[in-house]
XYZ file of C-alpha atoms in Angstrom:
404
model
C 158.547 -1.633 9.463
C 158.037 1.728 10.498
C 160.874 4.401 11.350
C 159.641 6.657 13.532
C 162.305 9.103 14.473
C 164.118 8.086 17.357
C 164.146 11.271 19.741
C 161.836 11.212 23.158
C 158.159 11.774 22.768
C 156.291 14.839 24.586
C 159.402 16.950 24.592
C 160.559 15.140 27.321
C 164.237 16.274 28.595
C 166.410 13.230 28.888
C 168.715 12.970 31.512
C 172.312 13.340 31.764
C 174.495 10.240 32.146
C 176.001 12.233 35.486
C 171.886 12.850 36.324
C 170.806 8.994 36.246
C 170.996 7.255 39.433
C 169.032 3.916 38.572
C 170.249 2.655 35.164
C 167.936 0.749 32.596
C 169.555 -1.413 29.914
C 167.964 -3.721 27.308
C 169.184 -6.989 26.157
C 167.263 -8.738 22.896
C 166.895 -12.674 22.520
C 167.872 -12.395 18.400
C 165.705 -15.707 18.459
C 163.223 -17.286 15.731
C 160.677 -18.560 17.569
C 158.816 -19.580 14.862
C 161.238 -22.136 13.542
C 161.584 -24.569 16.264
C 159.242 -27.083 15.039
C 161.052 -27.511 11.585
C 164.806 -27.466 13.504
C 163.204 -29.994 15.651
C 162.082 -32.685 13.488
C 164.866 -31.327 11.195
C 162.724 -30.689 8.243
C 164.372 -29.808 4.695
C 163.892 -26.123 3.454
C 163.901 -22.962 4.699
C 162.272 -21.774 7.508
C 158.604 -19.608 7.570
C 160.779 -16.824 8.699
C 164.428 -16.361 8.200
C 167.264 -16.162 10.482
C 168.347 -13.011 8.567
C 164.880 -11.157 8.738
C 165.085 -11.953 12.627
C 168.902 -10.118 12.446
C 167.503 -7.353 10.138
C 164.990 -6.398 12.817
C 166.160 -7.187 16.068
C 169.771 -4.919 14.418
C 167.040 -2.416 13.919
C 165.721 -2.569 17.742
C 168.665 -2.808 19.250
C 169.905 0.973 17.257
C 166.756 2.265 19.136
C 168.973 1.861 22.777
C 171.000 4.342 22.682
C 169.027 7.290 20.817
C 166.221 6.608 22.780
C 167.919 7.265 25.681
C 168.696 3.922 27.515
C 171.817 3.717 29.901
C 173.334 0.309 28.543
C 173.158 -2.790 25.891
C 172.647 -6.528 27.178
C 173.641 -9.722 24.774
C 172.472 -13.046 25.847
C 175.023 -16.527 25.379
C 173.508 -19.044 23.225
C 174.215 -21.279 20.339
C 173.312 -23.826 17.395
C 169.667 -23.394 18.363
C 166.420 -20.558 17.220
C 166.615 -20.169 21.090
C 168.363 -17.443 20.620
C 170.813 -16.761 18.088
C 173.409 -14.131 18.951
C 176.605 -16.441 18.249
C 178.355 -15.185 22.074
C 177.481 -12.652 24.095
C 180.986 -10.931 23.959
C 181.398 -10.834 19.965
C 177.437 -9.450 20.065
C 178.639 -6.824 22.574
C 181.656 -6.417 20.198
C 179.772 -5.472 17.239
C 177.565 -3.089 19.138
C 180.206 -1.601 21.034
C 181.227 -0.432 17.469
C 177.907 1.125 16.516
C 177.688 3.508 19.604
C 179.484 6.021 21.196
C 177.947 6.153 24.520
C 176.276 2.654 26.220
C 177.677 1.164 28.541
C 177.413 -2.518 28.080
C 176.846 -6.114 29.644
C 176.781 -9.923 29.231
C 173.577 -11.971 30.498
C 175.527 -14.699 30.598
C 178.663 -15.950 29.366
C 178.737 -19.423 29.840
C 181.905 -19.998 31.284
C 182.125 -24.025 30.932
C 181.411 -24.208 27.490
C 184.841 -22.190 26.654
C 188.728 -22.165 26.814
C 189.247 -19.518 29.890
C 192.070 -17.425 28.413
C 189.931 -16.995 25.202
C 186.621 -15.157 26.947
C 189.417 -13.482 29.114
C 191.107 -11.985 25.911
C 188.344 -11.174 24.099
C 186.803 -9.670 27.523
C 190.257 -7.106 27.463
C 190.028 -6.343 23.668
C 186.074 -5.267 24.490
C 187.313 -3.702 27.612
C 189.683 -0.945 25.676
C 187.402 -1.404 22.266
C 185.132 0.898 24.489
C 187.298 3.430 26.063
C 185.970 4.344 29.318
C 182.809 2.838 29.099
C 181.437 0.697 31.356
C 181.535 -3.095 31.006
C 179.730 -5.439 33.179
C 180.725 -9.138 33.008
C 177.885 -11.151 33.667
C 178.845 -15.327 34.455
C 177.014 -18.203 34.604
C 177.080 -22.092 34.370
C 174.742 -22.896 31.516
C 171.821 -25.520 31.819
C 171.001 -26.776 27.702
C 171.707 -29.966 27.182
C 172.349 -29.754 23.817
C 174.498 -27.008 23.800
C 176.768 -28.339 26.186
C 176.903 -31.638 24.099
C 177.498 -29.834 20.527
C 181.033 -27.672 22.742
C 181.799 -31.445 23.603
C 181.549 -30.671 27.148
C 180.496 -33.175 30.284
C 177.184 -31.565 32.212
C 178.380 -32.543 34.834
C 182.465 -30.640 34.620
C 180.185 -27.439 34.314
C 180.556 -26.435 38.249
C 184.198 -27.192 38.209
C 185.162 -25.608 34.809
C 182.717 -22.583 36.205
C 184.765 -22.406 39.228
C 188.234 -22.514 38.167
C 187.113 -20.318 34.983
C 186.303 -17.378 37.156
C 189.456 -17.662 39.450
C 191.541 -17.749 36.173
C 189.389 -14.558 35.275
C 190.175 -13.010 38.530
C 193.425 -13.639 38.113
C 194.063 -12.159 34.718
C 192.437 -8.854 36.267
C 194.474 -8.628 39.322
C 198.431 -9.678 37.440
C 199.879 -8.913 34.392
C 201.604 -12.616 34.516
C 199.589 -15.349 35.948
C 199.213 -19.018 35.432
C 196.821 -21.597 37.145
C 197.027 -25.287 37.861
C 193.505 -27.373 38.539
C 191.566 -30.245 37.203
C 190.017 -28.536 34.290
C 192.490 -25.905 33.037
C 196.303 -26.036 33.214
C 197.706 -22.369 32.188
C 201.470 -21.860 32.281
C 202.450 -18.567 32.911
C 200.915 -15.865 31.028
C 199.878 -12.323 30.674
C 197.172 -10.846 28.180
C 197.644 -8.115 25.558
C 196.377 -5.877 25.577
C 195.982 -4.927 29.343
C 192.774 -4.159 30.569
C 191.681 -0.560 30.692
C 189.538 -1.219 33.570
C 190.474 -4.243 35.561
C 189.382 -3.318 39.185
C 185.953 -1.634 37.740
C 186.000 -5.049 35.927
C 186.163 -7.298 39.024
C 183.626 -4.742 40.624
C 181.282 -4.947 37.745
C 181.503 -9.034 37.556
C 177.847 -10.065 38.254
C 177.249 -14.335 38.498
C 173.776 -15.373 37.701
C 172.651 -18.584 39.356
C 169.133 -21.064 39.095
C 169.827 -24.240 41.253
C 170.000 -23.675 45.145
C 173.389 -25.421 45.161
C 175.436 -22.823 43.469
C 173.936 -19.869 45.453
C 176.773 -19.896 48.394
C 179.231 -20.409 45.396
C 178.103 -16.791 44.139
C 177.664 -15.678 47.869
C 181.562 -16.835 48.721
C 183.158 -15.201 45.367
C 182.388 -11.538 46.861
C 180.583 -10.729 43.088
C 177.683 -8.931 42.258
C 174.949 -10.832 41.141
C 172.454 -10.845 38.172
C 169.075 -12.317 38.192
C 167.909 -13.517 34.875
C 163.902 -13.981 35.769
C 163.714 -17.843 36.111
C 162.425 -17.699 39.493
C 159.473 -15.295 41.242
C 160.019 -12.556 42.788
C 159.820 -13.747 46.367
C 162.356 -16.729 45.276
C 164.607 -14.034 44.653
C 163.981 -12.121 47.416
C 164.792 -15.434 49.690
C 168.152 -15.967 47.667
C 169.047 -12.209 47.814
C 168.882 -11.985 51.816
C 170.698 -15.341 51.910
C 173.199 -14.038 49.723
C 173.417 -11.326 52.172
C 173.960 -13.534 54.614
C 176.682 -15.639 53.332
C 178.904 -11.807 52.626
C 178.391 -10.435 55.979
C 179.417 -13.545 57.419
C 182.506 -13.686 55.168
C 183.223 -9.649 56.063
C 181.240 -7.994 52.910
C 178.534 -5.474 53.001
C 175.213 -6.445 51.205
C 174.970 -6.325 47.459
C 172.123 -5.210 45.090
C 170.906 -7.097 41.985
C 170.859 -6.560 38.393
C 167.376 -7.758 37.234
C 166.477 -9.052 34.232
C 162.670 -8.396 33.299
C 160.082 -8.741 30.595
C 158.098 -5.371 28.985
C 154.936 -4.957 27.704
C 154.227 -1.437 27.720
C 151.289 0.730 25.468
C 148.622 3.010 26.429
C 145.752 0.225 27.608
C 146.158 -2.363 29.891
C 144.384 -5.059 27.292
C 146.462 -4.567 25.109
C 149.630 -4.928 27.404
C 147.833 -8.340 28.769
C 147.259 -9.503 25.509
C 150.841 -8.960 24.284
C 152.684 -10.205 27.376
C 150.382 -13.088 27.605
C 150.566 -14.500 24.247
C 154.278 -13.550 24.117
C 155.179 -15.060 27.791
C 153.812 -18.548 27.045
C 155.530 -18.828 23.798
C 159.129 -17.740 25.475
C 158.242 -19.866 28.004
C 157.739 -23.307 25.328
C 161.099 -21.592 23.915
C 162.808 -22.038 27.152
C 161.524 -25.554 27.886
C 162.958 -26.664 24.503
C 165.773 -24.964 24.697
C 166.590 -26.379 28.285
C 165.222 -29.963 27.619
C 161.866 -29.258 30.345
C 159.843 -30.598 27.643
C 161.174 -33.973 28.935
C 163.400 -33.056 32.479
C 163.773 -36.908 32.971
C 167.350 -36.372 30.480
C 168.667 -34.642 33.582
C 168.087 -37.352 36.312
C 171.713 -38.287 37.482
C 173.227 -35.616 36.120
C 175.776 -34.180 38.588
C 174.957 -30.198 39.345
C 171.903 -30.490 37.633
C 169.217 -33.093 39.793
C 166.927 -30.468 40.425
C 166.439 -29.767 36.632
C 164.539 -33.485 36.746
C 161.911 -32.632 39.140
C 160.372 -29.775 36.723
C 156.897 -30.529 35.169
C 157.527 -30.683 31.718
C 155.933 -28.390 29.656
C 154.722 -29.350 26.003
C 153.817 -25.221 24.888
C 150.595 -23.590 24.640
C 147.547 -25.243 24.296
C 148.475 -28.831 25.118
C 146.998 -27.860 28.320
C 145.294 -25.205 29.586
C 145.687 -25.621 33.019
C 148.724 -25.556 32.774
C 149.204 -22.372 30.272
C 147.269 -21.063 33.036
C 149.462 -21.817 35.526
C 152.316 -20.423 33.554
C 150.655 -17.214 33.162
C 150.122 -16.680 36.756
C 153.912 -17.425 37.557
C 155.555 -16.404 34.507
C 153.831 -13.689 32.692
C 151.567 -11.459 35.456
C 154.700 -10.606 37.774
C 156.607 -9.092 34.180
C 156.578 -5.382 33.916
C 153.391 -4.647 31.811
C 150.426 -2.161 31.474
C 150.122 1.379 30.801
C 153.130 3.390 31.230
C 152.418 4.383 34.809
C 151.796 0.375 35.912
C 154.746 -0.770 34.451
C 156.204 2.397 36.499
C 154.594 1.062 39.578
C 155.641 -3.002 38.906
C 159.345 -1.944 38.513
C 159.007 0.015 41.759
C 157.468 -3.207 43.351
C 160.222 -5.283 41.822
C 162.378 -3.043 43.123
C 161.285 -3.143 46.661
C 160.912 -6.854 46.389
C 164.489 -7.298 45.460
C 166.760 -4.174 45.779
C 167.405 -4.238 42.414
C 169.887 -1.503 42.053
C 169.241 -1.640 37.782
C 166.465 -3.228 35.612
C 167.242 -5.168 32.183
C 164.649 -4.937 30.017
C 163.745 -7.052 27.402
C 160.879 -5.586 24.819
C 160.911 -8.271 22.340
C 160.169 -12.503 23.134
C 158.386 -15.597 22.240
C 157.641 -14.633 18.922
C 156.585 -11.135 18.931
C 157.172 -8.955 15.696
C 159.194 -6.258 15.889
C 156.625 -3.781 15.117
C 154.844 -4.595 18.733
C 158.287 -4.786 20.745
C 158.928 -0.696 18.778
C 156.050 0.120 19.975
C 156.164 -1.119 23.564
C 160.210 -0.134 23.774
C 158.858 3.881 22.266
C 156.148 4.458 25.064
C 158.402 3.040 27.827
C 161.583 5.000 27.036
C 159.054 8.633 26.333
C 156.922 7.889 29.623
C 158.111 5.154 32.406
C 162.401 5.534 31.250
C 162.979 9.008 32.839
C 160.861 8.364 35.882
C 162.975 5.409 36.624
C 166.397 6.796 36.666
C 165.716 9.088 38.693
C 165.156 6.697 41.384
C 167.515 5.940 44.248
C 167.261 2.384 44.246
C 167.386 1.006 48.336
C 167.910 -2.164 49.684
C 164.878 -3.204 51.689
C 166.278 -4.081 55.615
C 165.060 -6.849 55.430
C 167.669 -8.154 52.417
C 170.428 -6.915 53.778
C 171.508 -10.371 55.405
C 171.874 -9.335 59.284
């Protein structure tokens, strides 16, 4: 793999932490996409490619963030799968927090049910001071695999309630040095947790809850958090739950919030090659989701409490099986993803922007399974050409999202 010195192309000046107003972080899946098949059927032997080789050069990506002049570092929650393989989203976070001096950092998502509260609460304060000063946003969610939740030993269908009470016990830490909590899930006698925050009201600002099924939207509407969209719906979807979100605050007496979006990048200097990459790349992360979330057969989710929309997906059996369908998948997956030439991925984050008020972008250069080599590439010609354009943007929220 090439190692291209990692300073701005063009002579570009970066900007100044105190001269970016719309922040841009990256978050990488760690996954090996190649290897599902084999875990699958759970072949013998190793796989085609190695879970280390994916660690070597996703490592290598994610030292590019900070040099090239990113604002912050993203680590996705996921386990015992090639899904994606980053072993928790706070002891990734960890790890990196240790390698830089001057991200800020974030969690897209930690899955609340699948853990004992007052352990992602204590390693959330060791993080907290681990980074001294630097900003840490908490990004929650429910979780939605299956298998995951069956290998934590963990009922589906306790994930709302264990969600619920997990955040008020989070809240809770964050506003008292001694709390303790009573509820049908967690019983916590009184406590406190060493060592205090650093942070705790930015903390509580900075919590973000991330959110799929249209029943736990007024749950993230009513908890006065941020929220964080992780690209599982379209755009307008989003732009629908935003204003309703809206809604629910003002109604509640909170001003409107603005999203952290996740999105997709394909970015080089011509527009086929951006298609082909975010095409080929889109369908296989999309096959990676549906077997990582059980859509290859939804029917496993029919009766499952918190989860009955989950059974009235298509299923999806990965590129090829049908082409109507891959074309379908490109239309609503892959074509609305920041790709193209610098200046059109420019102009697509503007229009995601203006679609949902995203007040900062998540990028993610590398999915499906894309070599590391392309997702450089893409991640070098977006932080030289599109990076400094965005953060110089003052994000708005459109009127028509702000819930009145």
């Amino acid at each position: 793999m090439a190692r291209a010195p990692a300073t701005p192309a063009h002579g570009r000046r970066r900007r100044t932490p105190e001269e970016v107003i719309m922040k841009i972080g990256v978050h990488l899946y760690f996954q090996n996409y190649t290897d599902w098949d084999r875990f699958k059927s759970r072949q013998p032997g190793p796989p085609a490619i190695t879970d280390q080789q994916i660690y070597e050069e996703d490592l290598h990506l994610a030292g590019l963030v900070e040099p090239l002049g990113f604002d912050s570092y993203w680590a996705v929650d996921h386990h015992f799968t090639p899904y994606a393989m980053t072993g928790g989203a706070l002891q990734h976070l960890t790890y990196m927090a240790g390698k830089t001096t001057k991200l800020d950092f974030g969690s897209i998502v930690v899955v609340l049910p699948w853990y004992d509260p007052l352990a992602v609460v204590d390693q959330i304060s060791v993080l907290d001071n681990m980074l001294q000063g630097r900003q840490l946003t908490i990004g929650l969610g429910r979780g939605a695999a299956k298998q995951e939740f069956d290998r934590f030993r963990v009922p589906m269908p306790h994930a709302r309630g264990r969600f619920a009470e997990s955040v008020e016990i989070l809240r809770r830490a964050l506003k008292n040095e001694w709390f303790s909590f009573e509820g049908e899930h967690f019983q916590i006698p009184e406590t406190s947790i060493r060592p205090g925050f650093r942070n705790p009201e930015r903390l509580l600002e900075r919590m973000r809850i991330a959110w799929q099924s249209p029943d736990t939207l007024p749950i993230v509407a009513n908890s006065g958090h941020g929220v964080i969209m992780t690209n599982t719906k379209s755009w307008d979807e989003y732009a629908e739950d935003i204003q309703q979100v809206n809604k629910i605050r003002r109604s509640i007496g909170l001003g409107p919030t603005q999203p952290t979006v996740q999105v997709m990048l394909s970015c080089f200097d011509s527009e086929a090659e951006a298609w082909g990459v975010m095409s080929t790349h889109m369908l296989e992360s999309y096959n990676s989701s549906a077997k990582q979330y059980g859509l290859d057969d939804p029917s496993q989710f029919i009766g499952v409490k918190g989860y009955e929309h989950y059974a009235k997906v298509p299923p999806y059996l990965g590129p090829g099986t049908d082409p109507a369908k891959d074309e379908q998948m490109l239309e609503y997956a892959a074509r609305p993803q920041a790709w193209g030439t610098p200046d059109q991925v420019f102009e697509k984050l503007q229009f995601i922007q203006q679609k949902t008020g995203a007040v900062e972008f998540i990028v993610n250069p590398r999915f499906g399974g894309m070599s590391a080599e392309t997702a450089e590439r893409s991640m070098r010609l977006f932080a030289a050409e599109v990076l400094p354009r965005l953060q110089a943007i003052d994000p708005p929220l459109p009127e028509s999202l702000n819930g009145e």
